[in-house]
Amino acid sequence: MKKYLMGLITIIMAAVVLTGCSSSSKSDSKTLNVGILQIVQHGSLDAARSGFKSGLTDAVKKHDKSMKVNYTYMNAQGDQSNVNSMSQQLTQKKPDLLLAIGTQAAQGLAKKTKTTPIVITAVTDPKGAGLVKSNDKPDTNVTGASDRSPVEKQIKLLKSIATSNKPIGIMYDSSEENSVLQVKRAKKYAKANNIAIKTVSVTSTNDVASAVSGMKDTVSGIYLPTDNLMASSMKTIGKKAKEAKLPVVTGSIEMAQDGGTTTYGINYKDLGKQAGEMAYQILVNKKKPETMSIETSKTLRLYVNKENAKAIGIDPSSITKP
């Protein structure tokens, strides 16, 4: 009987130990919940999202292999009513952090919560968009990595490969705040450097093809800022530009890959990764967005779409960093 009781006690104690280990293991692991709102789907913004997830997940795994990140992703498809409803849905889930990809997405989320940390990317002017009080010290629940691009260097690059002495064409969506800001910078640089420009505004994908065709005989090349409408229309723009033998310099590398000729600019995947690393600082190291300066891309590089360059009669090797 004693042997039986001792055996039973041993089994019970072992079970208690195992249960304790299981409970401890469960409590050691933690799931971070991140809500993502993207304004529209195209190569640049998709790359930013991919980079963010990579940057945050990699940083978390290095910190604690048992820690997991759960992502809830919503895409507004460029519709403001979707932005409002999706912002509401995401904030109601009470995530640990929100990622906003694009200015309208950021504004939508910022209107719904003043407490949940919001990290932004693909937003050109956070202060101008009313998201922060200062880019150096946000003093709100918003911080992140801005896609402010080197517009002046990009105009200089286009001028260096322009096919004639005709004005440089700039095409953009006048309803996008980010685009308007970049065009202002382009105009200022052009005026200071005696570069003639011609601006063309479109507000629908239906107008893009005719706008490029209309510039065929009046410009020597086309500049496209980091503009969601332009980014979504790159295949059309690339086709029409090749037919017109016009070089196209884009605001981002992804846009050049999708139909442009070249750019000296940001890579959205790298920018997203930068934002992901900032999110890690908030989620794990408990930094406050209020005190985290808005960052800009740490890496700029020259990209040449060799196939498109050759198609319009430009030797890819002749294109150099501005």
PDB file of C-alpha atoms in Angstrom:
ATOM      1  CA  MET A   1       0.000   0.000   0.000  1.00  0.00           C
ATOM      2  CA  LYS A   2       2.859   2.352   0.883  1.00  0.00           C
ATOM      3  CA  LYS A   3       4.493   1.690  -2.475  1.00  0.00           C
ATOM      4  CA  TYR A   4       1.186   2.395  -4.200  1.00  0.00           C
ATOM      5  CA  LEU A   5       0.726   5.707  -2.299  1.00  0.00           C
ATOM      6  CA  MET A   6       4.304   6.784  -2.958  1.00  0.00           C
ATOM      7  CA  GLY A   7       3.861   6.043  -6.653  1.00  0.00           C
ATOM      8  CA  LEU A   8       0.613   8.015  -6.743  1.00  0.00           C
ATOM      9  CA  ILE A   9       2.232  10.998  -4.995  1.00  0.00           C
ATOM     10  CA  THR A  10       5.120  10.908  -7.465  1.00  0.00           C
ATOM     11  CA  ILE A  11       2.705  10.980 -10.432  1.00  0.00           C
ATOM     12  CA  ILE A  12       0.713  13.868  -8.905  1.00  0.00           C
ATOM     13  CA  MET A  13       3.874  15.903  -8.219  1.00  0.00           C
ATOM     14  CA  ALA A  14       5.110  15.316 -11.767  1.00  0.00           C
ATOM     15  CA  ALA A  15       1.778  16.500 -13.128  1.00  0.00           C
ATOM     16  CA  VAL A  16       1.948  19.634 -10.993  1.00  0.00           C
ATOM     17  CA  VAL A  17       5.474  20.381 -12.240  1.00  0.00           C
ATOM     18  CA  LEU A  18       4.452  19.879 -15.879  1.00  0.00           C
ATOM     19  CA  THR A  19       1.394  22.066 -15.428  1.00  0.00           C
ATOM     20  CA  GLY A  20       3.545  24.765 -13.862  1.00  0.00           C
ATOM     21  CA  CYS A  21       6.007  24.624 -16.757  1.00  0.00           C
ATOM     22  CA  SER A  22       3.204  24.842 -19.288  1.00  0.00           C
ATOM     23  CA  SER A  23       1.657  27.805 -17.487  1.00  0.00           C
ATOM     24  CA  SER A  24       5.022  29.555 -17.224  1.00  0.00           C
ATOM     25  CA  SER A  25       5.742  28.999 -20.935  1.00  0.00           C
ATOM     26  CA  LYS A  26       2.367  30.433 -21.862  1.00  0.00           C
ATOM     27  CA  SER A  27       2.845  33.511 -19.701  1.00  0.00           C
ATOM     28  CA  ASP A  28       6.313  34.125 -21.160  1.00  0.00           C
ATOM     29  CA  SER A  29       4.962  34.328 -24.697  1.00  0.00           C
ATOM     30  CA  LYS A  30       3.152  37.479 -25.737  1.00  0.00           C
ATOM     31  CA  THR A  31       1.249  38.417 -28.860  1.00  0.00           C
ATOM     32  CA  LEU A  32       1.479  42.005 -30.069  1.00  0.00           C
ATOM     33  CA  ASN A  33      -1.560  43.128 -32.039  1.00  0.00           C
ATOM     34  CA  VAL A  34      -0.992  45.620 -34.847  1.00  0.00           C
ATOM     35  CA  GLY A  35      -3.717  47.108 -37.037  1.00  0.00           C
ATOM     36  CA  ILE A  36      -2.747  48.275 -40.542  1.00  0.00           C
ATOM     37  CA  LEU A  37      -4.710  50.709 -42.705  1.00  0.00           C
ATOM     38  CA  GLN A  38      -3.459  51.286 -46.259  1.00  0.00           C
ATOM     39  CA  ILE A  39      -5.028  53.992 -48.394  1.00  0.00           C
ATOM     40  CA  VAL A  40      -4.777  52.177 -51.755  1.00  0.00           C
ATOM     41  CA  GLN A  41      -3.027  49.220 -53.323  1.00  0.00           C
ATOM     42  CA  HIS A  42      -0.007  49.719 -55.564  1.00  0.00           C
ATOM     43  CA  GLY A  43       3.638  48.656 -55.676  1.00  0.00           C
ATOM     44  CA  SER A  44       5.127  51.371 -53.482  1.00  0.00           C
ATOM     45  CA  LEU A  45       2.620  51.098 -50.635  1.00  0.00           C
ATOM     46  CA  ASP A  46       2.581  47.307 -50.772  1.00  0.00           C
ATOM     47  CA  ALA A  47       6.381  47.378 -50.463  1.00  0.00           C
ATOM     48  CA  ALA A  48       6.116  49.727 -47.470  1.00  0.00           C
ATOM     49  CA  ARG A  49       3.742  47.309 -45.746  1.00  0.00           C
ATOM     50  CA  SER A  50       5.993  44.345 -46.466  1.00  0.00           C
ATOM     51  CA  GLY A  51       9.029  46.233 -45.160  1.00  0.00           C
ATOM     52  CA  PHE A  52       7.211  47.277 -41.985  1.00  0.00           C
ATOM     53  CA  LYS A  53       6.196  43.722 -41.133  1.00  0.00           C
ATOM     54  CA  SER A  54       9.707  42.492 -41.831  1.00  0.00           C
ATOM     55  CA  GLY A  55      11.315  45.244 -39.741  1.00  0.00           C
ATOM     56  CA  LEU A  56       9.008  44.807 -36.740  1.00  0.00           C
ATOM     57  CA  THR A  57       8.825  41.004 -36.780  1.00  0.00           C
ATOM     58  CA  ASP A  58      12.611  40.601 -37.133  1.00  0.00           C
ATOM     59  CA  ALA A  59      13.279  43.029 -34.272  1.00  0.00           C
ATOM     60  CA  VAL A  60      10.735  41.295 -32.028  1.00  0.00           C
ATOM     61  CA  LYS A  61      12.181  37.837 -32.727  1.00  0.00           C
ATOM     62  CA  LYS A  62      15.679  39.029 -31.860  1.00  0.00           C
ATOM     63  CA  HIS A  63      14.325  40.382 -28.575  1.00  0.00           C
ATOM     64  CA  ASP A  64      12.233  37.331 -27.657  1.00  0.00           C
ATOM     65  CA  LYS A  65      11.721  34.298 -29.881  1.00  0.00           C
ATOM     66  CA  SER A  66       8.487  33.427 -28.074  1.00  0.00           C
ATOM     67  CA  MET A  67       6.928  36.806 -28.859  1.00  0.00           C
ATOM     68  CA  LYS A  68       4.541  36.973 -31.805  1.00  0.00           C
ATOM     69  CA  VAL A  69       3.052  39.782 -33.868  1.00  0.00           C
ATOM     70  CA  ASN A  70      -0.521  39.512 -35.126  1.00  0.00           C
ATOM     71  CA  TYR A  71      -1.430  41.824 -38.025  1.00  0.00           C
ATOM     72  CA  THR A  72      -4.932  42.947 -38.998  1.00  0.00           C
ATOM     73  CA  TYR A  73      -4.763  44.502 -42.474  1.00  0.00           C
ATOM     74  CA  MET A  74      -7.355  46.689 -44.199  1.00  0.00           C
ATOM     75  CA  ASN A  75      -7.135  48.486 -47.559  1.00  0.00           C
ATOM     76  CA  ALA A  76      -9.396  51.466 -48.234  1.00  0.00           C
ATOM     77  CA  GLN A  77      -8.906  51.245 -52.025  1.00  0.00           C
ATOM     78  CA  GLY A  78      -8.738  55.027 -52.231  1.00  0.00           C
ATOM     79  CA  ASP A  79     -12.266  55.513 -50.866  1.00  0.00           C
ATOM     80  CA  GLN A  80     -12.669  58.066 -48.061  1.00  0.00           C
ATOM     81  CA  SER A  81     -15.795  56.372 -46.695  1.00  0.00           C
ATOM     82  CA  ASN A  82     -13.742  53.177 -46.394  1.00  0.00           C
ATOM     83  CA  VAL A  83     -11.036  55.118 -44.557  1.00  0.00           C
ATOM     84  CA  ASN A  84     -13.577  56.302 -41.988  1.00  0.00           C
ATOM     85  CA  SER A  85     -15.252  52.940 -41.413  1.00  0.00           C
ATOM     86  CA  MET A  86     -11.996  50.955 -41.396  1.00  0.00           C
ATOM     87  CA  SER A  87     -10.366  53.414 -39.008  1.00  0.00           C
ATOM     88  CA  GLN A  88     -13.305  52.890 -36.672  1.00  0.00           C
ATOM     89  CA  GLN A  89     -13.083  49.093 -36.958  1.00  0.00           C
ATOM     90  CA  LEU A  90      -9.333  48.993 -36.332  1.00  0.00           C
ATOM     91  CA  THR A  91      -9.372  51.310 -33.330  1.00  0.00           C
ATOM     92  CA  GLN A  92     -12.283  49.417 -31.767  1.00  0.00           C
ATOM     93  CA  LYS A  93     -10.113  46.289 -31.743  1.00  0.00           C
ATOM     94  CA  LYS A  94      -7.843  48.154 -29.295  1.00  0.00           C
ATOM     95  CA  PRO A  95      -4.557  47.032 -30.859  1.00  0.00           C
ATOM     96  CA  ASP A  96      -1.190  47.679 -29.265  1.00  0.00           C
ATOM     97  CA  LEU A  97      -0.203  49.844 -32.243  1.00  0.00           C
ATOM     98  CA  LEU A  98      -1.591  51.092 -35.557  1.00  0.00           C
ATOM     99  CA  LEU A  99       0.261  51.460 -38.856  1.00  0.00           C
ATOM    100  CA  ALA A 100      -1.030  54.031 -41.333  1.00  0.00           C
ATOM    101  CA  ILE A 101       0.192  53.765 -44.935  1.00  0.00           C
ATOM    102  CA  GLY A 102      -0.595  57.003 -46.771  1.00  0.00           C
ATOM    103  CA  THR A 103      -1.717  60.437 -45.598  1.00  0.00           C
ATOM    104  CA  GLN A 104      -5.478  59.857 -45.711  1.00  0.00           C
ATOM    105  CA  ALA A 105      -5.107  56.592 -43.814  1.00  0.00           C
ATOM    106  CA  ALA A 106      -3.037  58.366 -41.161  1.00  0.00           C
ATOM    107  CA  GLN A 107      -5.558  61.195 -40.843  1.00  0.00           C
ATOM    108  CA  GLY A 108      -8.418  58.719 -40.576  1.00  0.00           C
ATOM    109  CA  LEU A 109      -6.794  56.775 -37.745  1.00  0.00           C
ATOM    110  CA  ALA A 110      -5.614  59.920 -35.939  1.00  0.00           C
ATOM    111  CA  LYS A 111      -9.213  61.186 -35.807  1.00  0.00           C
ATOM    112  CA  LYS A 112     -10.371  57.986 -34.134  1.00  0.00           C
ATOM    113  CA  THR A 113      -7.772  57.669 -31.370  1.00  0.00           C
ATOM    114  CA  LYS A 114      -5.520  59.980 -29.413  1.00  0.00           C
ATOM    115  CA  THR A 115      -4.099  57.233 -27.200  1.00  0.00           C
ATOM    116  CA  THR A 116      -3.163  54.210 -29.327  1.00  0.00           C
ATOM    117  CA  PRO A 117       0.329  54.713 -30.830  1.00  0.00           C
ATOM    118  CA  ILE A 118       0.188  55.339 -34.585  1.00  0.00           C
ATOM    119  CA  VAL A 119       3.234  54.783 -36.788  1.00  0.00           C
ATOM    120  CA  ILE A 120       3.027  56.265 -40.277  1.00  0.00           C
ATOM    121  CA  THR A 121       4.808  55.624 -43.546  1.00  0.00           C
ATOM    122  CA  ALA A 122       4.358  56.960 -47.085  1.00  0.00           C
ATOM    123  CA  VAL A 123       3.297  60.342 -45.661  1.00  0.00           C
ATOM    124  CA  THR A 124       5.242  63.231 -47.193  1.00  0.00           C
ATOM    125  CA  ASP A 125       4.376  66.063 -44.811  1.00  0.00           C
ATOM    126  CA  PRO A 126       3.137  64.848 -41.391  1.00  0.00           C
ATOM    127  CA  LYS A 127       3.019  68.359 -39.921  1.00  0.00           C
ATOM    128  CA  GLY A 128       1.217  69.819 -42.932  1.00  0.00           C
ATOM    129  CA  ALA A 129      -1.301  66.967 -42.743  1.00  0.00           C
ATOM    130  CA  GLY A 130      -2.089  67.892 -39.129  1.00  0.00           C
ATOM    131  CA  LEU A 131      -0.724  64.638 -37.737  1.00  0.00           C
ATOM    132  CA  VAL A 132       2.033  66.107 -35.564  1.00  0.00           C
ATOM    133  CA  LYS A 133       2.766  69.476 -34.022  1.00  0.00           C
ATOM    134  CA  SER A 134       6.388  69.293 -35.154  1.00  0.00           C
ATOM    135  CA  ASN A 135       8.357  66.795 -37.216  1.00  0.00           C
ATOM    136  CA  ASP A 136      11.160  67.016 -34.627  1.00  0.00           C
ATOM    137  CA  LYS A 137       8.855  66.508 -31.639  1.00  0.00           C
ATOM    138  CA  PRO A 138       5.402  65.229 -32.674  1.00  0.00           C
ATOM    139  CA  ASP A 139       3.716  65.849 -29.298  1.00  0.00           C
ATOM    140  CA  THR A 140       0.856  63.573 -30.442  1.00  0.00           C
ATOM    141  CA  ASN A 141       0.363  59.797 -30.578  1.00  0.00           C
ATOM    142  CA  VAL A 142       1.784  59.793 -34.126  1.00  0.00           C
ATOM    143  CA  THR A 143       5.332  59.236 -35.391  1.00  0.00           C
ATOM    144  CA  GLY A 144       6.971  57.296 -38.217  1.00  0.00           C
ATOM    145  CA  ALA A 145       8.995  57.407 -41.421  1.00  0.00           C
ATOM    146  CA  SER A 146       8.074  60.047 -44.009  1.00  0.00           C
ATOM    147  CA  ASP A 147       8.502  59.415 -47.732  1.00  0.00           C
ATOM    148  CA  ARG A 148       9.725  62.947 -48.382  1.00  0.00           C
ATOM    149  CA  SER A 149      11.756  62.428 -51.545  1.00  0.00           C
ATOM    150  CA  PRO A 150      14.659  64.427 -53.052  1.00  0.00           C
ATOM    151  CA  VAL A 151      12.476  66.272 -55.579  1.00  0.00           C
ATOM    152  CA  GLU A 152      15.227  68.720 -56.515  1.00  0.00           C
ATOM    153  CA  LYS A 153      17.711  65.960 -57.365  1.00  0.00           C
ATOM    154  CA  GLN A 154      15.032  64.137 -59.345  1.00  0.00           C
ATOM    155  CA  ILE A 155      14.284  67.225 -61.467  1.00  0.00           C
ATOM    156  CA  LYS A 156      18.022  67.633 -62.021  1.00  0.00           C
ATOM    157  CA  LEU A 157      18.195  63.975 -63.115  1.00  0.00           C
ATOM    158  CA  LEU A 158      15.347  64.434 -65.593  1.00  0.00           C
ATOM    159  CA  LYS A 159      16.964  67.544 -67.046  1.00  0.00           C
ATOM    160  CA  SER A 160      20.169  65.557 -67.625  1.00  0.00           C
ATOM    161  CA  ILE A 161      18.356  62.974 -69.795  1.00  0.00           C
ATOM    162  CA  ALA A 162      15.749  65.244 -71.420  1.00  0.00           C
ATOM    163  CA  THR A 163      15.373  64.607 -75.139  1.00  0.00           C
ATOM    164  CA  SER A 164      15.187  68.270 -76.199  1.00  0.00           C
ATOM    165  CA  ASN A 165      15.156  71.847 -74.938  1.00  0.00           C
ATOM    166  CA  LYS A 166      11.402  71.800 -74.499  1.00  0.00           C
ATOM    167  CA  PRO A 167       9.975  72.278 -70.980  1.00  0.00           C
ATOM    168  CA  ILE A 168       9.938  69.432 -68.484  1.00  0.00           C
ATOM    169  CA  GLY A 169       6.475  68.039 -67.877  1.00  0.00           C
ATOM    170  CA  ILE A 170       5.171  67.356 -64.373  1.00  0.00           C
ATOM    171  CA  MET A 171       2.070  65.196 -64.015  1.00  0.00           C
ATOM    172  CA  TYR A 172       0.287  64.779 -60.688  1.00  0.00           C
ATOM    173  CA  ASP A 173      -3.043  64.462 -58.901  1.00  0.00           C
ATOM    174  CA  SER A 174      -4.006  67.929 -57.649  1.00  0.00           C
ATOM    175  CA  SER A 175      -6.323  66.421 -55.026  1.00  0.00           C
ATOM    176  CA  GLU A 176      -3.386  64.810 -53.196  1.00  0.00           C
ATOM    177  CA  GLU A 177      -1.808  67.074 -50.580  1.00  0.00           C
ATOM    178  CA  ASN A 178       1.520  65.256 -50.821  1.00  0.00           C
ATOM    179  CA  SER A 179       1.667  65.759 -54.575  1.00  0.00           C
ATOM    180  CA  VAL A 180       0.850  69.455 -54.381  1.00  0.00           C
ATOM    181  CA  LEU A 181       3.689  69.919 -51.877  1.00  0.00           C
ATOM    182  CA  GLN A 182       6.184  68.122 -54.118  1.00  0.00           C
ATOM    183  CA  VAL A 183       5.122  70.095 -57.192  1.00  0.00           C
ATOM    184  CA  LYS A 184       5.671  73.340 -55.251  1.00  0.00           C
ATOM    185  CA  ARG A 185       9.210  72.201 -54.453  1.00  0.00           C
ATOM    186  CA  ALA A 186       9.780  71.242 -58.085  1.00  0.00           C
ATOM    187  CA  LYS A 187       8.588  74.647 -59.295  1.00  0.00           C
ATOM    188  CA  LYS A 188      10.809  76.448 -56.802  1.00  0.00           C
ATOM    189  CA  TYR A 189      13.872  74.465 -57.888  1.00  0.00           C
ATOM    190  CA  ALA A 190      13.048  74.921 -61.581  1.00  0.00           C
ATOM    191  CA  LYS A 191      12.663  78.683 -61.180  1.00  0.00           C
ATOM    192  CA  ALA A 192      15.972  78.987 -59.326  1.00  0.00           C
ATOM    193  CA  ASN A 193      17.750  77.016 -62.046  1.00  0.00           C
ATOM    194  CA  ASN A 194      16.029  78.504 -65.112  1.00  0.00           C
ATOM    195  CA  ILE A 195      14.303  75.241 -66.023  1.00  0.00           C
ATOM    196  CA  ALA A 196      11.054  75.637 -67.938  1.00  0.00           C
ATOM    197  CA  ILE A 197       8.259  73.356 -66.763  1.00  0.00           C
ATOM    198  CA  LYS A 198       4.737  72.469 -67.769  1.00  0.00           C
ATOM    199  CA  THR A 199       2.386  71.008 -65.160  1.00  0.00           C
ATOM    200  CA  VAL A 200      -0.524  68.720 -65.982  1.00  0.00           C
ATOM    201  CA  SER A 201      -3.045  67.742 -63.323  1.00  0.00           C
ATOM    202  CA  VAL A 202      -5.240  64.637 -63.490  1.00  0.00           C
ATOM    203  CA  THR A 203      -7.667  63.296 -60.909  1.00  0.00           C
ATOM    204  CA  SER A 204      -8.711  59.993 -62.472  1.00  0.00           C
ATOM    205  CA  THR A 205      -6.975  56.965 -63.964  1.00  0.00           C
ATOM    206  CA  ASN A 206      -9.230  57.462 -66.998  1.00  0.00           C
ATOM    207  CA  ASP A 207      -7.400  60.717 -67.809  1.00  0.00           C
ATOM    208  CA  VAL A 208      -3.824  59.454 -67.473  1.00  0.00           C
ATOM    209  CA  ALA A 209      -3.317  58.002 -70.956  1.00  0.00           C
ATOM    210  CA  SER A 210      -4.678  61.084 -72.737  1.00  0.00           C
ATOM    211  CA  ALA A 211      -2.635  63.389 -70.472  1.00  0.00           C
ATOM    212  CA  VAL A 212       0.630  61.652 -71.411  1.00  0.00           C
ATOM    213  CA  SER A 213      -0.315  61.639 -75.112  1.00  0.00           C
ATOM    214  CA  GLY A 214      -1.124  65.341 -74.869  1.00  0.00           C
ATOM    215  CA  MET A 215       2.402  66.102 -73.627  1.00  0.00           C
ATOM    216  CA  LYS A 216       4.098  64.224 -76.474  1.00  0.00           C
ATOM    217  CA  ASP A 217       5.054  67.277 -78.564  1.00  0.00           C
ATOM    218  CA  THR A 218       5.315  69.861 -75.796  1.00  0.00           C
ATOM    219  CA  VAL A 219       7.754  68.463 -73.233  1.00  0.00           C
ATOM    220  CA  SER A 220      11.202  66.858 -73.176  1.00  0.00           C
ATOM    221  CA  GLY A 221      10.466  64.433 -70.344  1.00  0.00           C
ATOM    222  CA  ILE A 222       7.996  63.749 -67.542  1.00  0.00           C
ATOM    223  CA  TYR A 223       8.409  63.966 -63.780  1.00  0.00           C
ATOM    224  CA  LEU A 224       6.024  62.070 -61.499  1.00  0.00           C
ATOM    225  CA  PRO A 225       6.052  62.769 -57.735  1.00  0.00           C
ATOM    226  CA  THR A 226       5.251  60.061 -55.159  1.00  0.00           C
ATOM    227  CA  ASP A 227       1.571  60.241 -55.994  1.00  0.00           C
ATOM    228  CA  ASN A 228      -0.898  57.393 -55.410  1.00  0.00           C
ATOM    229  CA  LEU A 229      -2.759  57.970 -58.671  1.00  0.00           C
ATOM    230  CA  MET A 230       0.478  58.100 -60.661  1.00  0.00           C
ATOM    231  CA  ALA A 231       1.839  55.018 -58.891  1.00  0.00           C
ATOM    232  CA  SER A 232      -1.361  53.113 -59.650  1.00  0.00           C
ATOM    233  CA  SER A 233      -1.115  54.108 -63.326  1.00  0.00           C
ATOM    234  CA  MET A 234       2.556  53.347 -64.001  1.00  0.00           C
ATOM    235  CA  LYS A 235       1.949  50.616 -66.574  1.00  0.00           C
ATOM    236  CA  THR A 236      -0.211  52.985 -68.644  1.00  0.00           C
ATOM    237  CA  ILE A 237       2.232  55.860 -68.236  1.00  0.00           C
ATOM    238  CA  GLY A 238       5.195  53.648 -69.152  1.00  0.00           C
ATOM    239  CA  LYS A 239       3.502  52.409 -72.317  1.00  0.00           C
ATOM    240  CA  LYS A 240       2.473  55.879 -73.502  1.00  0.00           C
ATOM    241  CA  ALA A 241       5.857  57.405 -72.611  1.00  0.00           C
ATOM    242  CA  LYS A 242       7.687  54.753 -74.632  1.00  0.00           C
ATOM    243  CA  GLU A 243       5.429  55.440 -77.607  1.00  0.00           C
ATOM    244  CA  ALA A 244       6.202  59.172 -77.272  1.00  0.00           C
ATOM    245  CA  LYS A 245       9.929  58.499 -76.670  1.00  0.00           C
ATOM    246  CA  LEU A 246       9.795  60.514 -73.453  1.00  0.00           C
ATOM    247  CA  PRO A 247      11.959  59.740 -70.395  1.00  0.00           C
ATOM    248  CA  VAL A 248      10.065  59.442 -67.121  1.00  0.00           C
ATOM    249  CA  VAL A 249      11.682  60.194 -63.761  1.00  0.00           C
ATOM    250  CA  THR A 250       9.614  58.993 -60.825  1.00  0.00           C
ATOM    251  CA  GLY A 251       9.400  59.849 -57.144  1.00  0.00           C
ATOM    252  CA  SER A 252      10.132  56.289 -56.018  1.00  0.00           C
ATOM    253  CA  ILE A 253      12.117  53.284 -57.148  1.00  0.00           C
ATOM    254  CA  GLU A 254       9.002  51.090 -57.262  1.00  0.00           C
ATOM    255  CA  MET A 255       7.330  53.512 -59.690  1.00  0.00           C
ATOM    256  CA  ALA A 256      10.376  53.390 -61.952  1.00  0.00           C
ATOM    257  CA  GLN A 257      10.311  49.608 -61.822  1.00  0.00           C
ATOM    258  CA  ASP A 258       6.637  49.580 -62.796  1.00  0.00           C
ATOM    259  CA  GLY A 259       6.987  51.778 -65.891  1.00  0.00           C
ATOM    260  CA  GLY A 260       9.359  54.697 -65.425  1.00  0.00           C
ATOM    261  CA  THR A 261      12.812  55.275 -66.865  1.00  0.00           C
ATOM    262  CA  THR A 262      14.866  56.106 -63.795  1.00  0.00           C
ATOM    263  CA  THR A 263      14.931  57.782 -60.397  1.00  0.00           C
ATOM    264  CA  TYR A 264      17.222  58.777 -57.599  1.00  0.00           C
ATOM    265  CA  GLY A 265      15.098  58.158 -54.584  1.00  0.00           C
ATOM    266  CA  ILE A 266      13.677  56.070 -51.838  1.00  0.00           C
ATOM    267  CA  ASN A 267      12.898  52.385 -51.715  1.00  0.00           C
ATOM    268  CA  TYR A 268       9.547  51.923 -49.986  1.00  0.00           C
ATOM    269  CA  LYS A 269      10.420  48.522 -48.586  1.00  0.00           C
ATOM    270  CA  ASP A 270      13.436  50.064 -46.830  1.00  0.00           C
ATOM    271  CA  LEU A 271      11.249  52.940 -45.611  1.00  0.00           C
ATOM    272  CA  GLY A 272       8.652  50.506 -44.278  1.00  0.00           C
ATOM    273  CA  LYS A 273      11.349  48.551 -42.476  1.00  0.00           C
ATOM    274  CA  GLN A 274      12.530  51.776 -40.864  1.00  0.00           C
ATOM    275  CA  ALA A 275       8.975  52.404 -39.646  1.00  0.00           C
ATOM    276  CA  GLY A 276       8.824  48.826 -38.345  1.00  0.00           C
ATOM    277  CA  GLU A 277      11.937  49.377 -36.286  1.00  0.00           C
ATOM    278  CA  MET A 278      10.342  52.512 -34.824  1.00  0.00           C
ATOM    279  CA  ALA A 279       7.260  50.457 -33.938  1.00  0.00           C
ATOM    280  CA  TYR A 280       9.525  48.011 -32.103  1.00  0.00           C
ATOM    281  CA  GLN A 281      10.905  50.863 -30.008  1.00  0.00           C
ATOM    282  CA  ILE A 282       7.350  51.766 -29.004  1.00  0.00           C
ATOM    283  CA  LEU A 283       6.016  48.260 -28.402  1.00  0.00           C
ATOM    284  CA  VAL A 284       9.000  46.653 -26.701  1.00  0.00           C
ATOM    285  CA  ASN A 285      11.228  49.456 -25.446  1.00  0.00           C
ATOM    286  CA  LYS A 286       8.182  51.514 -24.410  1.00  0.00           C
ATOM    287  CA  LYS A 287       9.217  54.715 -26.162  1.00  0.00           C
ATOM    288  CA  LYS A 288       6.524  57.363 -26.589  1.00  0.00           C
ATOM    289  CA  PRO A 289       5.517  58.538 -30.106  1.00  0.00           C
ATOM    290  CA  GLU A 290       5.166  62.046 -28.679  1.00  0.00           C
ATOM    291  CA  THR A 291       8.943  62.301 -28.284  1.00  0.00           C
ATOM    292  CA  MET A 292      10.075  60.351 -31.388  1.00  0.00           C
ATOM    293  CA  SER A 293      11.087  62.577 -34.298  1.00  0.00           C
ATOM    294  CA  ILE A 294       9.623  61.885 -37.730  1.00  0.00           C
ATOM    295  CA  GLU A 295      12.313  60.137 -39.739  1.00  0.00           C
ATOM    296  CA  THR A 296      13.043  60.291 -43.468  1.00  0.00           C
ATOM    297  CA  SER A 297      14.607  57.561 -45.581  1.00  0.00           C
ATOM    298  CA  LYS A 298      18.117  56.666 -44.507  1.00  0.00           C
ATOM    299  CA  THR A 299      18.952  55.336 -47.968  1.00  0.00           C
ATOM    300  CA  LEU A 300      18.666  56.945 -51.408  1.00  0.00           C
ATOM    301  CA  ARG A 301      19.888  55.258 -54.552  1.00  0.00           C
ATOM    302  CA  LEU A 302      19.925  55.554 -58.323  1.00  0.00           C
ATOM    303  CA  TYR A 303      17.711  53.087 -60.143  1.00  0.00           C
ATOM    304  CA  VAL A 304      17.567  52.685 -63.925  1.00  0.00           C
ATOM    305  CA  ASN A 305      14.893  50.682 -65.715  1.00  0.00           C
ATOM    306  CA  LYS A 306      17.251  49.493 -68.453  1.00  0.00           C
ATOM    307  CA  GLU A 307      14.556  48.047 -70.684  1.00  0.00           C
ATOM    308  CA  ASN A 308      12.498  51.237 -70.679  1.00  0.00           C
ATOM    309  CA  ALA A 309      15.576  53.437 -71.140  1.00  0.00           C
ATOM    310  CA  LYS A 310      16.639  51.489 -74.216  1.00  0.00           C
ATOM    311  CA  ALA A 311      13.080  51.612 -75.587  1.00  0.00           C
ATOM    312  CA  ILE A 312      13.190  55.414 -75.765  1.00  0.00           C
ATOM    313  CA  GLY A 313      16.737  55.524 -77.134  1.00  0.00           C
ATOM    314  CA  ILE A 314      18.707  56.237 -73.952  1.00  0.00           C
ATOM    315  CA  ASP A 315      21.851  54.297 -73.069  1.00  0.00           C
ATOM    316  CA  PRO A 316      21.252  53.096 -69.477  1.00  0.00           C
ATOM    317  CA  SER A 317      24.957  53.479 -68.668  1.00  0.00           C
ATOM    318  CA  SER A 318      24.772  57.190 -69.502  1.00  0.00           C
ATOM    319  CA  ILE A 319      22.354  57.822 -66.619  1.00  0.00           C
ATOM    320  CA  THR A 320      24.283  58.850 -63.530  1.00  0.00           C
ATOM    321  CA  LYS A 321      23.537  59.945 -59.991  1.00  0.00           C
ATOM    322  CA  PRO A 322      22.475  63.631 -59.888  1.00  0.00           C
TER     323      PRO A 322
END
